[in-house]
Tab-separated table of C-alpha atoms in Angstrom:
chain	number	residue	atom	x	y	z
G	828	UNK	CA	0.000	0.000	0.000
G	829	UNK	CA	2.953	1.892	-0.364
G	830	UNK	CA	3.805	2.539	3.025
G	831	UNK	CA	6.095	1.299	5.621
G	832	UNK	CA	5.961	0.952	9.331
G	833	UNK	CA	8.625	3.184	11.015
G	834	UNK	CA	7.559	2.525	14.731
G	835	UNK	CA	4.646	1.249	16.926
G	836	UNK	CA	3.615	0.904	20.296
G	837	UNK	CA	0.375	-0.254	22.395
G	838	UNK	CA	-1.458	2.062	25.018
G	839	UNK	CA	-1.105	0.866	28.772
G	840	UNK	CA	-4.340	-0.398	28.497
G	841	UNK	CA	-4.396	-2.416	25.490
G	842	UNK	CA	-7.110	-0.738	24.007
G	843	UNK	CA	-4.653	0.863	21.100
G	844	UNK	CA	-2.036	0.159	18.684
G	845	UNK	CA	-0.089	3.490	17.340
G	846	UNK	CA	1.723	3.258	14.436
G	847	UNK	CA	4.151	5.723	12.828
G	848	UNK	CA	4.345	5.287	8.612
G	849	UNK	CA	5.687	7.112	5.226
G	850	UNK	CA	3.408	7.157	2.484
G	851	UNK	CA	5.982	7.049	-0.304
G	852	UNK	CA	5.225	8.607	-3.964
G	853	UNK	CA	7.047	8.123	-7.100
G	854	UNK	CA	7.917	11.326	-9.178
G	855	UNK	CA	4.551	10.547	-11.416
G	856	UNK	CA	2.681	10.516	-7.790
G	857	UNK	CA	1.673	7.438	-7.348
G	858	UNK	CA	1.868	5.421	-3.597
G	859	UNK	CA	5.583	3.166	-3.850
G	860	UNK	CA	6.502	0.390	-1.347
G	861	UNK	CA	9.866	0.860	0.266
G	862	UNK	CA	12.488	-1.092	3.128
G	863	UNK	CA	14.530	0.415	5.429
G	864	UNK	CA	15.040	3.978	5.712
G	865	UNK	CA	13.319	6.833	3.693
G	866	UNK	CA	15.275	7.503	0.603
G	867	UNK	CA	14.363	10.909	-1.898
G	868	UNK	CA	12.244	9.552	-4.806
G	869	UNK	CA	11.027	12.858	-6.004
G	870	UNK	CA	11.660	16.282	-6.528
G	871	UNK	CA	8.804	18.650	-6.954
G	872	UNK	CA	10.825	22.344	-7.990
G	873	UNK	CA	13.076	22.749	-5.925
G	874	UNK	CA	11.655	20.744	-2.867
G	875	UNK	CA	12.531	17.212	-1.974
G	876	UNK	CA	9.656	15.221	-1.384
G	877	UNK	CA	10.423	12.090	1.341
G	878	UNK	CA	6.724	11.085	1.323
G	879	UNK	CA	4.009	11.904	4.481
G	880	UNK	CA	4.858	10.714	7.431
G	881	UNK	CA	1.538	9.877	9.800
G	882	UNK	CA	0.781	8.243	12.621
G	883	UNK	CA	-2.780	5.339	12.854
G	884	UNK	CA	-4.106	4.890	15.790
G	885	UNK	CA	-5.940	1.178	15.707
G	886	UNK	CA	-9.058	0.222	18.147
G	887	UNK	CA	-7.613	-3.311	19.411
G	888	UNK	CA	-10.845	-4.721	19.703
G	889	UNK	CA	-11.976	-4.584	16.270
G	890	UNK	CA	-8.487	-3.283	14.218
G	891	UNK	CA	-9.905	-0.331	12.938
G	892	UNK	CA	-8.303	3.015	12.579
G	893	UNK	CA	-9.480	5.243	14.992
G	894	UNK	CA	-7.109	8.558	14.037
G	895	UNK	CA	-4.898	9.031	10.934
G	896	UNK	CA	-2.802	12.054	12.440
G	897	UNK	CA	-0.921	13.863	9.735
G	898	UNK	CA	2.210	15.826	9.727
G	899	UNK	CA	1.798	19.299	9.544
G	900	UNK	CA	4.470	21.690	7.094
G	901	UNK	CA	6.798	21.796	10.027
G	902	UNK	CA	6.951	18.104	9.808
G	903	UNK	CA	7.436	17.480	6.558
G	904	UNK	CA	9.717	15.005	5.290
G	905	UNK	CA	10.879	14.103	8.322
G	906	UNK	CA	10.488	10.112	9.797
G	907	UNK	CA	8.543	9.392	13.038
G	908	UNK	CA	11.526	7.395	15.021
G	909	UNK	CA	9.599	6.356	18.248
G	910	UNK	CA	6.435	6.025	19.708
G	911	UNK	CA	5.272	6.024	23.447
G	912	UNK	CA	1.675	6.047	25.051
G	913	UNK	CA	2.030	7.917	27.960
G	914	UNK	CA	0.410	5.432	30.906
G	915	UNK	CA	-2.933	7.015	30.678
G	916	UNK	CA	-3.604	6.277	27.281
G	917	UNK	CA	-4.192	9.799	26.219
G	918	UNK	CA	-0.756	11.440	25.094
G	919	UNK	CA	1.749	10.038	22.958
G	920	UNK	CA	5.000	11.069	22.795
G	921	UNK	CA	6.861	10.812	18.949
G	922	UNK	CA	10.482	11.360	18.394
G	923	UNK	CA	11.325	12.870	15.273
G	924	UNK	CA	14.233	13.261	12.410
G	925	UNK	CA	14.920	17.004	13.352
G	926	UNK	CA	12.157	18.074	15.415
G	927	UNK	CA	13.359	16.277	18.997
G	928	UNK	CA	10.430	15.340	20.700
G	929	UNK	CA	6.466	16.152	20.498
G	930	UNK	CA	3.549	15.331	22.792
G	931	UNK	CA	-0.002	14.927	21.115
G	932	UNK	CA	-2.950	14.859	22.754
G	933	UNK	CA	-4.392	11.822	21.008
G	934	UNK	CA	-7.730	13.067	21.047
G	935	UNK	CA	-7.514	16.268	18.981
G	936	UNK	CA	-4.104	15.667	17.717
G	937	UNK	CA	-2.825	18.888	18.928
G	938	UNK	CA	1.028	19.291	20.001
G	939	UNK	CA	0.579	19.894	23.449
G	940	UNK	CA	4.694	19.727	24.802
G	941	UNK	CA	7.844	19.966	22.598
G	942	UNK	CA	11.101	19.616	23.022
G	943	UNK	CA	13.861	20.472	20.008
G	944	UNK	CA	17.545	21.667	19.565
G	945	UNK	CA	18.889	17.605	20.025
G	946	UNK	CA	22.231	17.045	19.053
G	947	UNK	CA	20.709	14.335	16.406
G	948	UNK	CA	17.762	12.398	15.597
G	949	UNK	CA	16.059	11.224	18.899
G	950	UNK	CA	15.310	7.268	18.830
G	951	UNK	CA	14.315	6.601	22.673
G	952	UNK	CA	11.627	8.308	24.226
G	953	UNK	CA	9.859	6.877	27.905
G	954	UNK	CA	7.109	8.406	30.107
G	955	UNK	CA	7.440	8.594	33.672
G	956	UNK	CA	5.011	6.081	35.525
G	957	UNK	CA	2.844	8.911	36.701
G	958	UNK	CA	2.877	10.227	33.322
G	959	UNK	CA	4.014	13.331	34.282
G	960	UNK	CA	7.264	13.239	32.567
G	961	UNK	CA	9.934	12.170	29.668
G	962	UNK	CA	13.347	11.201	29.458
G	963	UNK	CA	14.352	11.119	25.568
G	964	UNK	CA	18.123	10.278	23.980
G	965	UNK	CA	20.677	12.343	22.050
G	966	UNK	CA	20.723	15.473	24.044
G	967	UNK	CA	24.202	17.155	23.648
G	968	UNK	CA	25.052	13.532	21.879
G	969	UNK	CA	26.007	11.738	24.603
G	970	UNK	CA	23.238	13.145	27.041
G	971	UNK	CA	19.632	12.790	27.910
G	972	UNK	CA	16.882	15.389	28.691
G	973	UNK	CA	14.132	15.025	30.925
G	974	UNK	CA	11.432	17.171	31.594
G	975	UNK	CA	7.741	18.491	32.992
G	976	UNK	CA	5.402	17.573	30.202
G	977	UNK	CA	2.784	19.983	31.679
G	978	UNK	CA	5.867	23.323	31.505
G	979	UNK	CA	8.191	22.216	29.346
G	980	UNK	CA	11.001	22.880	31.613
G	981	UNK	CA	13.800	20.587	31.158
G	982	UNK	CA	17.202	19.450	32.668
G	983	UNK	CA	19.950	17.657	31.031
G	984	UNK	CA	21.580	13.967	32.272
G	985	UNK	CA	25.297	14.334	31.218
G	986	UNK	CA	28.633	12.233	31.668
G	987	UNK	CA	30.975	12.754	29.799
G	988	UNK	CA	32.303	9.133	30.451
G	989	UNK	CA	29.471	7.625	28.355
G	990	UNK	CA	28.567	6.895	24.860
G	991	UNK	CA	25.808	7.587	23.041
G	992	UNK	CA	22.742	6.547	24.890
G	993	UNK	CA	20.525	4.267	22.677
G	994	UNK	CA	17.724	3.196	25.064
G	995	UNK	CA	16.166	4.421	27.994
G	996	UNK	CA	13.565	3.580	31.121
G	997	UNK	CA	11.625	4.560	34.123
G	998	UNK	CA	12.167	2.753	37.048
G	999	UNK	CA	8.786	1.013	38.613
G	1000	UNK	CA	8.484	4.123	41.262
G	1001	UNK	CA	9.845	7.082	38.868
G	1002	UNK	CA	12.342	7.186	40.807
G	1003	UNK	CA	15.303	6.168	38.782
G	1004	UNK	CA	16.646	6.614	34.837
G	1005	UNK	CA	18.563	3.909	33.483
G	1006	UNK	CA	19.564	4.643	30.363
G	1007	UNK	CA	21.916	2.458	27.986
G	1008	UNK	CA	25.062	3.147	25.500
G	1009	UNK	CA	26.380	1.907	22.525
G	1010	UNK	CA	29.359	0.691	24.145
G	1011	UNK	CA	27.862	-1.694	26.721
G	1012	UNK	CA	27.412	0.928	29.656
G	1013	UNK	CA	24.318	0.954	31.697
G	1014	UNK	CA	23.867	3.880	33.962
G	1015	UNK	CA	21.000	4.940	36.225
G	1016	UNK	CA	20.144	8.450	36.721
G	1017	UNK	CA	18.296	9.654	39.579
Protein backbone atom coordinates (compact mmCIF):
# COMPACT_ATOMS: atom_id res chain seq x y z
CA UNK A 1 0.00 0.00 0.00
CA UNK A 2 2.95 1.89 -0.36
CA UNK A 3 3.81 2.54 3.02
CA UNK A 4 6.10 1.30 5.62
CA UNK A 5 5.96 0.95 9.33
CA UNK A 6 8.62 3.18 11.01
CA UNK A 7 7.56 2.52 14.73
CA UNK A 8 4.65 1.25 16.93
CA UNK A 9 3.61 0.90 20.30
CA UNK A 10 0.37 -0.25 22.39
CA UNK A 11 -1.46 2.06 25.02
CA UNK A 12 -1.11 0.87 28.77
CA UNK A 13 -4.34 -0.40 28.50
CA UNK A 14 -4.40 -2.42 25.49
CA UNK A 15 -7.11 -0.74 24.01
CA UNK A 16 -4.65 0.86 21.10
CA UNK A 17 -2.04 0.16 18.68
CA UNK A 18 -0.09 3.49 17.34
CA UNK A 19 1.72 3.26 14.44
CA UNK A 20 4.15 5.72 12.83
CA UNK A 21 4.35 5.29 8.61
CA UNK A 22 5.69 7.11 5.23
CA UNK A 23 3.41 7.16 2.48
CA UNK A 24 5.98 7.05 -0.30
CA UNK A 25 5.22 8.61 -3.96
CA UNK A 26 7.05 8.12 -7.10
CA UNK A 27 7.92 11.33 -9.18
CA UNK A 28 4.55 10.55 -11.42
CA UNK A 29 2.68 10.52 -7.79
CA UNK A 30 1.67 7.44 -7.35
CA UNK A 31 1.87 5.42 -3.60
CA UNK A 32 5.58 3.17 -3.85
CA UNK A 33 6.50 0.39 -1.35
CA UNK A 34 9.87 0.86 0.27
CA UNK A 35 12.49 -1.09 3.13
CA UNK A 36 14.53 0.42 5.43
CA UNK A 37 15.04 3.98 5.71
CA UNK A 38 13.32 6.83 3.69
CA UNK A 39 15.28 7.50 0.60
CA UNK A 40 14.36 10.91 -1.90
CA UNK A 41 12.24 9.55 -4.81
CA UNK A 42 11.03 12.86 -6.00
CA UNK A 43 11.66 16.28 -6.53
CA UNK A 44 8.80 18.65 -6.95
CA UNK A 45 10.82 22.34 -7.99
CA UNK A 46 13.08 22.75 -5.93
CA UNK A 47 11.65 20.74 -2.87
CA UNK A 48 12.53 17.21 -1.97
CA UNK A 49 9.66 15.22 -1.38
CA UNK A 50 10.42 12.09 1.34
CA UNK A 51 6.72 11.09 1.32
CA UNK A 52 4.01 11.90 4.48
CA UNK A 53 4.86 10.71 7.43
CA UNK A 54 1.54 9.88 9.80
CA UNK A 55 0.78 8.24 12.62
CA UNK A 56 -2.78 5.34 12.85
CA UNK A 57 -4.11 4.89 15.79
CA UNK A 58 -5.94 1.18 15.71
CA UNK A 59 -9.06 0.22 18.15
CA UNK A 60 -7.61 -3.31 19.41
CA UNK A 61 -10.84 -4.72 19.70
CA UNK A 62 -11.98 -4.58 16.27
CA UNK A 63 -8.49 -3.28 14.22
CA UNK A 64 -9.91 -0.33 12.94
CA UNK A 65 -8.30 3.02 12.58
CA UNK A 66 -9.48 5.24 14.99
CA UNK A 67 -7.11 8.56 14.04
CA UNK A 68 -4.90 9.03 10.93
CA UNK A 69 -2.80 12.05 12.44
CA UNK A 70 -0.92 13.86 9.74
CA UNK A 71 2.21 15.83 9.73
CA UNK A 72 1.80 19.30 9.54
CA UNK A 73 4.47 21.69 7.09
CA UNK A 74 6.80 21.80 10.03
CA UNK A 75 6.95 18.10 9.81
CA UNK A 76 7.44 17.48 6.56
CA UNK A 77 9.72 15.01 5.29
CA UNK A 78 10.88 14.10 8.32
CA UNK A 79 10.49 10.11 9.80
CA UNK A 80 8.54 9.39 13.04
CA UNK A 81 11.53 7.39 15.02
CA UNK A 82 9.60 6.36 18.25
CA UNK A 83 6.44 6.02 19.71
CA UNK A 84 5.27 6.02 23.45
CA UNK A 85 1.68 6.05 25.05
CA UNK A 86 2.03 7.92 27.96
CA UNK A 87 0.41 5.43 30.91
CA UNK A 88 -2.93 7.01 30.68
CA UNK A 89 -3.60 6.28 27.28
CA UNK A 90 -4.19 9.80 26.22
CA UNK A 91 -0.76 11.44 25.09
CA UNK A 92 1.75 10.04 22.96
CA UNK A 93 5.00 11.07 22.79
CA UNK A 94 6.86 10.81 18.95
CA UNK A 95 10.48 11.36 18.39
CA UNK A 96 11.33 12.87 15.27
CA UNK A 97 14.23 13.26 12.41
CA UNK A 98 14.92 17.00 13.35
CA UNK A 99 12.16 18.07 15.41
CA UNK A 100 13.36 16.28 19.00
CA UNK A 101 10.43 15.34 20.70
CA UNK A 102 6.47 16.15 20.50
CA UNK A 103 3.55 15.33 22.79
CA UNK A 104 0.00 14.93 21.11
CA UNK A 105 -2.95 14.86 22.75
CA UNK A 106 -4.39 11.82 21.01
CA UNK A 107 -7.73 13.07 21.05
CA UNK A 108 -7.51 16.27 18.98
CA UNK A 109 -4.10 15.67 17.72
CA UNK A 110 -2.82 18.89 18.93
CA UNK A 111 1.03 19.29 20.00
CA UNK A 112 0.58 19.89 23.45
CA UNK A 113 4.69 19.73 24.80
CA UNK A 114 7.84 19.97 22.60
CA UNK A 115 11.10 19.62 23.02
CA UNK A 116 13.86 20.47 20.01
CA UNK A 117 17.54 21.67 19.57
CA UNK A 118 18.89 17.60 20.02
CA UNK A 119 22.23 17.04 19.05
CA UNK A 120 20.71 14.34 16.41
CA UNK A 121 17.76 12.40 15.60
CA UNK A 122 16.06 11.22 18.90
CA UNK A 123 15.31 7.27 18.83
CA UNK A 124 14.31 6.60 22.67
CA UNK A 125 11.63 8.31 24.23
CA UNK A 126 9.86 6.88 27.91
CA UNK A 127 7.11 8.41 30.11
CA UNK A 128 7.44 8.59 33.67
CA UNK A 129 5.01 6.08 35.53
CA UNK A 130 2.84 8.91 36.70
CA UNK A 131 2.88 10.23 33.32
CA UNK A 132 4.01 13.33 34.28
CA UNK A 133 7.26 13.24 32.57
CA UNK A 134 9.93 12.17 29.67
CA UNK A 135 13.35 11.20 29.46
CA UNK A 136 14.35 11.12 25.57
CA UNK A 137 18.12 10.28 23.98
CA UNK A 138 20.68 12.34 22.05
CA UNK A 139 20.72 15.47 24.04
CA UNK A 140 24.20 17.16 23.65
CA UNK A 141 25.05 13.53 21.88
CA UNK A 142 26.01 11.74 24.60
CA UNK A 143 23.24 13.15 27.04
CA UNK A 144 19.63 12.79 27.91
CA UNK A 145 16.88 15.39 28.69
CA UNK A 146 14.13 15.03 30.92
CA UNK A 147 11.43 17.17 31.59
CA UNK A 148 7.74 18.49 32.99
CA UNK A 149 5.40 17.57 30.20
CA UNK A 150 2.78 19.98 31.68
CA UNK A 151 5.87 23.32 31.50
CA UNK A 152 8.19 22.22 29.35
CA UNK A 153 11.00 22.88 31.61
CA UNK A 154 13.80 20.59 31.16
CA UNK A 155 17.20 19.45 32.67
CA UNK A 156 19.95 17.66 31.03
CA UNK A 157 21.58 13.97 32.27
CA UNK A 158 25.30 14.33 31.22
CA UNK A 159 28.63 12.23 31.67
CA UNK A 160 30.97 12.75 29.80
CA UNK A 161 32.30 9.13 30.45
CA UNK A 162 29.47 7.62 28.35
CA UNK A 163 28.57 6.89 24.86
CA UNK A 164 25.81 7.59 23.04
CA UNK A 165 22.74 6.55 24.89
CA UNK A 166 20.52 4.27 22.68
CA UNK A 167 17.72 3.20 25.06
CA UNK A 168 16.17 4.42 27.99
CA UNK A 169 13.56 3.58 31.12
CA UNK A 170 11.63 4.56 34.12
CA UNK A 171 12.17 2.75 37.05
CA UNK A 172 8.79 1.01 38.61
CA UNK A 173 8.48 4.12 41.26
CA UNK A 174 9.85 7.08 38.87
CA UNK A 175 12.34 7.19 40.81
CA UNK A 176 15.30 6.17 38.78
CA UNK A 177 16.65 6.61 34.84
CA UNK A 178 18.56 3.91 33.48
CA UNK A 179 19.56 4.64 30.36
CA UNK A 180 21.92 2.46 27.99
CA UNK A 181 25.06 3.15 25.50
CA UNK A 182 26.38 1.91 22.52
CA UNK A 183 29.36 0.69 24.14
CA UNK A 184 27.86 -1.69 26.72
CA UNK A 185 27.41 0.93 29.66
CA UNK A 186 24.32 0.95 31.70
CA UNK A 187 23.87 3.88 33.96
CA UNK A 188 21.00 4.94 36.23
CA UNK A 189 20.14 8.45 36.72
CA UNK A 190 18.30 9.65 39.58
Amino acid sequence: NGTNVISLDWSDDGQYLATSSILAFSAEGTPQSQAGDVQVISEKGSQVDYGEAHIDIWQTSNWEKSATILANNDLKNERFLNLAWSPNSSSLAVTSDMHGVFVLDVASGAIISQQGEFASSVRQVSWSPDGSRLVATSDLAYGLRRWVVSSDRSVRLYDQRLSSSMEVAWSPDGKRIASGDVLGNVCLWT
